[in-house]
Amino acid sequence: MPEPTFEPLAFREYPPEEMLRRATDLAADLARRRTVRAFSPRPVPRELIETCLRAAATAPSGANQQPWHFVAISDPDLKRRVREAAEAEEREFYARRAPHDWLAALAPLGTDASKPFLETAPYLIAIFAQPHGLSPTGEVVKHYYVSESVGIATGLLIAALHRTGLATLTHTPSPMGFLNELCRRPAYERAFLLLVTGYPAADATVPHITKKPLTEIATFL
Ligand code: IYR
């Protein structure tokens, strides 16, 4: 068992009024984020995606095992194959698999099985969860709190891309097994979601929805 080593914490303390300003600014910026379903083909520099992935990879994870892998797809032919596979699953979902109450919950969003954005957007970021890792000698190393860890990293990635000035769509074709083959990831990894990323189309519209007020989502005891 390796001995833990510790180092001083590089903590930054702000004056109280600056703390409130920082929190307010971030909350206001995140409140402007909208999930977008119409993308522009305008290219996005790879460096922006790499930098946002570095931000995502700072996420806390169970035993710091970082049980995630991100595949950033920009190749047009691969995007087309992702679209074809996702639309095949989505047609099944909308026509057969989805229970009526699920379709009713989706109705206000106006979604359907057609996913042209999977080809239009410059980047599709496929996020994979690793239920286990492999040691340098090829032994299976169990990972802990995998969904929590990958969910947190994905949240940071969405926030980083938004802060960068890019739009995203959290797309969850179901089932997503086809992504392993297309992204050349091992069968034991689990596709978590597909983050469609780019500039919004000039004429993009979004559904009129509201977020729950603080009084409904939080309790102070
Ligand atoms: N995966 C489908 C359906 C879908 C499900 C939920 I929950 C959403 O918030 C949006 C869509 C699709 O992408 O159309």
mmCIF file of C-alpha atoms and ligand atoms in Angstrom:
data_model
loop_
_atom_site.group_PDB
_atom_site.id
_atom_site.type_symbol
_atom_site.label_atom_id
_atom_site.label_comp_id
_atom_site.label_asym_id
_atom_site.label_seq_id
_atom_site.Cartn_x
_atom_site.Cartn_y
_atom_site.Cartn_z
ATOM 1 C CA MET A 1 0.000 0.000 0.000
ATOM 2 C CA PRO A 2 1.653 3.317 -1.001
ATOM 3 C CA GLU A 3 2.056 5.884 1.810
ATOM 4 C CA PRO A 4 0.026 9.071 1.247
ATOM 5 C CA THR A 5 2.051 12.210 0.569
ATOM 6 C CA PHE A 6 0.668 15.655 1.322
ATOM 7 C CA GLU A 7 1.465 19.151 0.071
ATOM 8 C CA PRO A 8 0.246 22.617 1.085
ATOM 9 C CA LEU A 9 -3.190 23.631 -0.254
ATOM 10 C CA ALA A 10 -3.066 26.489 -2.765
ATOM 11 C CA PHE A 11 -6.300 28.108 -1.558
ATOM 12 C CA ARG A 12 -7.306 31.563 -2.764
ATOM 13 C CA GLU A 13 -9.294 33.663 -0.299
ATOM 14 C CA TYR A 14 -11.372 36.611 -1.598
ATOM 15 C CA PRO A 15 -12.828 39.554 0.315
ATOM 16 C CA PRO A 16 -16.502 38.837 1.201
ATOM 17 C CA GLU A 17 -17.962 41.354 -1.284
ATOM 18 C CA GLU A 18 -15.827 39.882 -4.036
ATOM 19 C CA MET A 19 -17.068 36.404 -3.096
ATOM 20 C CA LEU A 20 -20.681 37.453 -3.603
ATOM 21 C CA ARG A 21 -19.816 39.171 -6.881
ATOM 22 C CA ARG A 22 -18.044 36.082 -8.175
ATOM 23 C CA ALA A 23 -20.934 33.802 -7.193
ATOM 24 C CA THR A 24 -23.494 36.181 -8.714
ATOM 25 C CA ASP A 25 -21.532 36.540 -11.955
ATOM 26 C CA LEU A 26 -21.175 32.786 -12.364
ATOM 27 C CA ALA A 27 -24.847 32.131 -11.574
ATOM 28 C CA ALA A 28 -25.910 34.788 -14.115
ATOM 29 C CA ASP A 29 -23.577 33.416 -16.785
ATOM 30 C CA LEU A 30 -24.749 29.826 -16.239
ATOM 31 C CA ALA A 31 -28.373 31.002 -16.302
ATOM 32 C CA ARG A 32 -27.772 32.122 -19.897
ATOM 33 C CA ARG A 33 -26.805 28.579 -20.943
ATOM 34 C CA ARG A 34 -29.399 26.882 -23.072
ATOM 35 C CA THR A 35 -29.407 23.450 -24.612
ATOM 36 C CA VAL A 36 -29.319 24.073 -28.349
ATOM 37 C CA ARG A 37 -30.603 21.750 -31.070
ATOM 38 C CA ALA A 38 -29.676 23.753 -34.188
ATOM 39 C CA PHE A 39 -25.960 24.186 -34.810
ATOM 40 C CA SER A 40 -23.852 26.165 -37.264
ATOM 41 C CA PRO A 41 -21.206 24.281 -39.273
ATOM 42 C CA ARG A 42 -18.731 27.027 -38.318
ATOM 43 C CA PRO A 43 -15.479 25.369 -37.224
ATOM 44 C CA VAL A 44 -14.273 25.529 -33.631
ATOM 45 C CA PRO A 45 -10.522 25.548 -32.883
ATOM 46 C CA ARG A 46 -9.382 22.224 -31.436
ATOM 47 C CA GLU A 47 -7.456 24.125 -28.750
ATOM 48 C CA LEU A 48 -10.747 25.359 -27.238
ATOM 49 C CA ILE A 49 -12.057 21.800 -26.968
ATOM 50 C CA GLU A 50 -8.756 20.605 -25.479
ATOM 51 C CA THR A 51 -8.798 23.395 -22.892
ATOM 52 C CA CYS A 52 -12.389 22.645 -21.876
ATOM 53 C CA LEU A 53 -11.527 18.946 -21.566
ATOM 54 C CA ARG A 54 -8.681 19.919 -19.230
ATOM 55 C CA ALA A 55 -11.236 21.837 -17.150
ATOM 56 C CA ALA A 56 -13.542 18.790 -17.075
ATOM 57 C CA ALA A 57 -10.668 16.532 -16.037
ATOM 58 C CA THR A 58 -10.182 18.572 -12.833
ATOM 59 C CA ALA A 59 -13.396 16.994 -11.508
ATOM 60 C CA PRO A 60 -13.260 15.118 -8.225
ATOM 61 C CA SER A 61 -13.653 11.360 -8.665
ATOM 62 C CA GLY A 62 -13.909 8.274 -6.482
ATOM 63 C CA ALA A 63 -10.388 7.515 -5.156
ATOM 64 C CA ASN A 64 -9.145 9.993 -7.807
ATOM 65 C CA GLN A 65 -9.467 7.203 -10.378
ATOM 66 C CA GLN A 66 -10.736 9.618 -13.054
ATOM 67 C CA PRO A 67 -12.949 6.938 -14.609
ATOM 68 C CA TRP A 68 -13.681 8.812 -17.837
ATOM 69 C CA HIS A 69 -12.571 9.032 -21.424
ATOM 70 C CA PHE A 70 -13.575 11.755 -23.890
ATOM 71 C CA VAL A 71 -13.616 11.178 -27.650
ATOM 72 C CA ALA A 72 -13.835 14.468 -29.598
ATOM 73 C CA ILE A 73 -15.191 13.674 -33.052
ATOM 74 C CA SER A 74 -14.778 16.212 -35.866
ATOM 75 C CA ASP A 75 -14.250 13.869 -38.834
ATOM 76 C CA PRO A 76 -17.275 14.387 -41.168
ATOM 77 C CA ASP A 77 -17.481 10.737 -42.169
ATOM 78 C CA LEU A 78 -17.460 9.572 -38.549
ATOM 79 C CA LYS A 79 -20.079 12.190 -37.610
ATOM 80 C CA ARG A 80 -22.286 10.864 -40.420
ATOM 81 C CA ARG A 81 -21.941 7.314 -39.090
ATOM 82 C CA VAL A 82 -22.760 8.492 -35.558
ATOM 83 C CA ARG A 83 -25.844 10.270 -36.912
ATOM 84 C CA GLU A 84 -27.020 7.208 -38.827
ATOM 85 C CA ALA A 85 -26.609 4.915 -35.820
ATOM 86 C CA ALA A 86 -28.161 7.405 -33.374
ATOM 87 C CA GLU A 87 -31.157 8.070 -35.628
ATOM 88 C CA ALA A 88 -31.769 4.338 -36.019
ATOM 89 C CA GLU A 89 -31.938 4.000 -32.212
ATOM 90 C CA GLU A 90 -34.000 7.163 -31.866
ATOM 91 C CA ARG A 91 -36.571 6.004 -34.444
ATOM 92 C CA GLU A 92 -37.056 2.863 -32.349
ATOM 93 C CA PHE A 93 -37.265 4.978 -29.198
ATOM 94 C CA TYR A 94 -39.870 7.429 -30.474
ATOM 95 C CA ALA A 95 -41.918 4.845 -32.404
ATOM 96 C CA ARG A 96 -41.790 1.880 -30.042
ATOM 97 C CA ARG A 97 -39.579 1.898 -26.962
ATOM 98 C CA ALA A 98 -40.588 5.125 -25.257
ATOM 99 C CA PRO A 99 -43.534 4.758 -22.868
ATOM 100 C CA HIS A 100 -46.331 7.290 -23.372
ATOM 101 C CA ASP A 101 -45.527 9.219 -20.209
ATOM 102 C CA TRP A 102 -41.913 9.642 -21.335
ATOM 103 C CA LEU A 103 -43.063 11.017 -24.703
ATOM 104 C CA ALA A 104 -45.439 13.321 -22.827
ATOM 105 C CA ALA A 105 -42.535 14.623 -20.695
ATOM 106 C CA LEU A 106 -40.541 15.327 -23.876
ATOM 107 C CA ALA A 107 -43.391 17.017 -25.757
ATOM 108 C CA PRO A 108 -42.591 20.577 -24.501
ATOM 109 C CA LEU A 109 -39.054 20.210 -25.897
ATOM 110 C CA GLY A 110 -40.211 19.435 -29.434
ATOM 111 C CA THR A 111 -37.654 16.662 -29.963
ATOM 112 C CA ASP A 112 -37.961 13.856 -32.497
ATOM 113 C CA ALA A 113 -35.836 11.101 -34.061
ATOM 114 C CA SER A 114 -34.210 13.391 -36.628
ATOM 115 C CA LYS A 115 -30.730 14.464 -35.479
ATOM 116 C CA PRO A 116 -29.148 16.588 -38.269
ATOM 117 C CA PHE A 117 -27.044 18.424 -35.659
ATOM 118 C CA LEU A 118 -24.928 15.279 -35.319
ATOM 119 C CA GLU A 119 -23.483 16.141 -38.731
ATOM 120 C CA THR A 120 -23.722 19.935 -38.650
ATOM 121 C CA ALA A 121 -21.962 20.612 -35.350
ATOM 122 C CA PRO A 122 -18.160 20.749 -35.633
ATOM 123 C CA TYR A 123 -17.562 18.548 -32.562
ATOM 124 C CA LEU A 124 -19.337 15.591 -30.995
ATOM 125 C CA ILE A 125 -17.756 14.792 -27.643
ATOM 126 C CA ALA A 126 -18.537 11.201 -26.684
ATOM 127 C CA ILE A 127 -18.060 10.675 -22.954
ATOM 128 C CA PHE A 128 -17.272 7.170 -21.731
ATOM 129 C CA ALA A 129 -17.403 5.860 -18.171
ATOM 130 C CA GLN A 130 -14.897 3.228 -17.080
ATOM 131 C CA PRO A 131 -16.377 0.798 -14.484
ATOM 132 C CA HIS A 132 -12.833 -0.419 -14.070
ATOM 133 C CA GLY A 133 -9.339 0.446 -15.220
ATOM 134 C CA LEU A 134 -6.351 -1.675 -16.118
ATOM 135 C CA SER A 135 -3.093 -1.671 -14.170
ATOM 136 C CA PRO A 136 0.177 -1.381 -16.135
ATOM 137 C CA THR A 137 0.363 -5.189 -15.949
ATOM 138 C CA GLY A 138 -3.159 -5.582 -17.336
ATOM 139 C CA GLU A 139 -4.972 -6.373 -14.070
ATOM 140 C CA VAL A 140 -8.528 -5.141 -13.575
ATOM 141 C CA VAL A 141 -8.699 -2.254 -11.066
ATOM 142 C CA LYS A 142 -12.235 -1.591 -9.793
ATOM 143 C CA HIS A 143 -13.429 2.039 -9.987
ATOM 144 C CA TYR A 144 -15.666 3.606 -7.351
ATOM 145 C CA TYR A 145 -18.567 6.066 -7.753
ATOM 146 C CA VAL A 146 -18.254 5.919 -11.526
ATOM 147 C CA SER A 147 -21.584 7.567 -12.472
ATOM 148 C CA GLU A 148 -21.145 10.311 -9.891
ATOM 149 C CA SER A 149 -17.595 11.033 -11.062
ATOM 150 C CA VAL A 150 -18.409 11.065 -14.775
ATOM 151 C CA GLY A 151 -21.551 13.125 -14.115
ATOM 152 C CA ILE A 152 -19.529 15.751 -12.260
ATOM 153 C CA ALA A 153 -16.866 15.875 -15.012
ATOM 154 C CA THR A 154 -19.595 16.235 -17.629
ATOM 155 C CA GLY A 155 -21.152 19.109 -15.689
ATOM 156 C CA LEU A 156 -17.812 20.881 -15.538
ATOM 157 C CA LEU A 157 -17.336 20.300 -19.274
ATOM 158 C CA ILE A 158 -20.743 21.771 -20.096
ATOM 159 C CA ALA A 159 -19.993 24.808 -17.898
ATOM 160 C CA ALA A 160 -16.510 25.225 -19.429
ATOM 161 C CA LEU A 161 -17.822 25.067 -23.002
ATOM 162 C CA HIS A 162 -20.552 27.566 -22.158
ATOM 163 C CA ARG A 163 -18.104 29.925 -20.498
ATOM 164 C CA THR A 164 -15.875 29.625 -23.564
ATOM 165 C CA GLY A 165 -18.753 30.862 -25.728
ATOM 166 C CA LEU A 166 -19.884 27.595 -27.274
ATOM 167 C CA ALA A 167 -23.293 25.953 -27.272
ATOM 168 C CA THR A 168 -23.943 22.336 -26.320
ATOM 169 C CA LEU A 169 -26.621 19.706 -26.500
ATOM 170 C CA THR A 170 -26.562 16.818 -24.054
ATOM 171 C CA HIS A 171 -27.662 14.022 -26.345
ATOM 172 C CA THR A 172 -28.412 10.550 -25.033
ATOM 173 C CA PRO A 173 -29.314 8.202 -27.862
ATOM 174 C CA SER A 174 -30.401 5.048 -26.133
ATOM 175 C CA PRO A 175 -28.900 2.501 -26.178
ATOM 176 C CA MET A 176 -25.501 4.042 -26.953
ATOM 177 C CA GLY A 177 -23.497 0.850 -27.394
ATOM 178 C CA PHE A 178 -22.778 1.749 -31.043
ATOM 179 C CA LEU A 179 -20.452 4.512 -29.825
ATOM 180 C CA ASN A 180 -17.888 2.011 -28.509
ATOM 181 C CA GLU A 181 -17.245 0.642 -31.968
ATOM 182 C CA LEU A 182 -17.356 3.978 -33.793
ATOM 183 C CA CYS A 183 -15.069 5.621 -31.198
ATOM 184 C CA ARG A 184 -12.808 2.560 -30.966
ATOM 185 C CA ARG A 185 -13.274 2.244 -27.216
ATOM 186 C CA PRO A 186 -13.073 -1.106 -25.378
ATOM 187 C CA ALA A 187 -16.327 -2.988 -24.780
ATOM 188 C CA TYR A 188 -16.047 -2.616 -20.992
ATOM 189 C CA GLU A 189 -16.375 1.186 -21.215
ATOM 190 C CA ARG A 190 -19.937 2.528 -21.036
ATOM 191 C CA ALA A 191 -20.979 5.388 -23.317
ATOM 192 C CA PHE A 192 -22.345 7.999 -20.901
ATOM 193 C CA LEU A 193 -23.545 10.725 -23.239
ATOM 194 C CA LEU A 194 -22.772 12.601 -26.406
ATOM 195 C CA LEU A 195 -22.098 16.316 -26.014
ATOM 196 C CA VAL A 196 -22.860 18.072 -29.298
ATOM 197 C CA THR A 197 -20.690 21.207 -29.378
ATOM 198 C CA GLY A 198 -20.330 24.260 -31.587
ATOM 199 C CA TYR A 199 -21.803 27.642 -32.416
ATOM 200 C CA PRO A 200 -25.584 27.771 -32.506
ATOM 201 C CA ALA A 201 -27.258 28.223 -35.911
ATOM 202 C CA ALA A 202 -27.993 31.906 -36.581
ATOM 203 C CA ASP A 203 -31.733 31.182 -36.476
ATOM 204 C CA ALA A 204 -31.625 28.771 -33.513
ATOM 205 C CA THR A 205 -34.656 28.862 -31.255
ATOM 206 C CA VAL A 206 -35.093 27.212 -27.867
ATOM 207 C CA PRO A 207 -38.235 26.069 -26.068
ATOM 208 C CA HIS A 208 -39.691 28.469 -23.542
ATOM 209 C CA ILE A 209 -38.927 26.738 -20.273
ATOM 210 C CA THR A 210 -38.206 27.940 -16.743
ATOM 211 C CA LYS A 211 -35.996 26.665 -13.961
ATOM 212 C CA LYS A 212 -37.453 25.855 -10.532
ATOM 213 C CA PRO A 213 -37.035 28.644 -7.967
ATOM 214 C CA LEU A 214 -34.548 28.268 -5.119
ATOM 215 C CA THR A 215 -37.354 27.798 -2.589
ATOM 216 C CA GLU A 216 -38.433 24.663 -4.425
ATOM 217 C CA ILE A 217 -35.022 23.126 -5.000
ATOM 218 C CA ALA A 218 -33.276 23.946 -1.737
ATOM 219 C CA THR A 219 -33.950 23.644 1.977
ATOM 220 C CA PHE A 220 -31.857 25.299 4.673
ATOM 221 C CA LEU A 221 -32.074 23.616 8.056
HETATM 222 N N1 IYR B 1 -32.728 10.625 -26.418
HETATM 223 C C1 IYR B 1 -33.897 11.133 -27.124
HETATM 224 C C2 IYR B 1 -34.997 11.521 -26.209
HETATM 225 C C3 IYR B 1 -34.759 12.587 -25.218
HETATM 226 C C4 IYR B 1 -34.808 12.278 -23.867
HETATM 227 C C5 IYR B 1 -34.712 13.254 -22.920
HETATM 228 I I1 IYR B 1 -34.941 12.741 -20.953
HETATM 229 C C6 IYR B 1 -34.510 14.600 -23.293
HETATM 230 O O1 IYR B 1 -34.403 15.591 -22.325
HETATM 231 C C7 IYR B 1 -34.453 14.926 -24.646
HETATM 232 C C8 IYR B 1 -34.572 13.903 -25.598
HETATM 233 C C9 IYR B 1 -33.495 12.299 -28.048
HETATM 234 O O2 IYR B 1 -32.348 12.743 -27.984
HETATM 235 O O3 IYR B 1 -34.317 12.773 -28.821
#
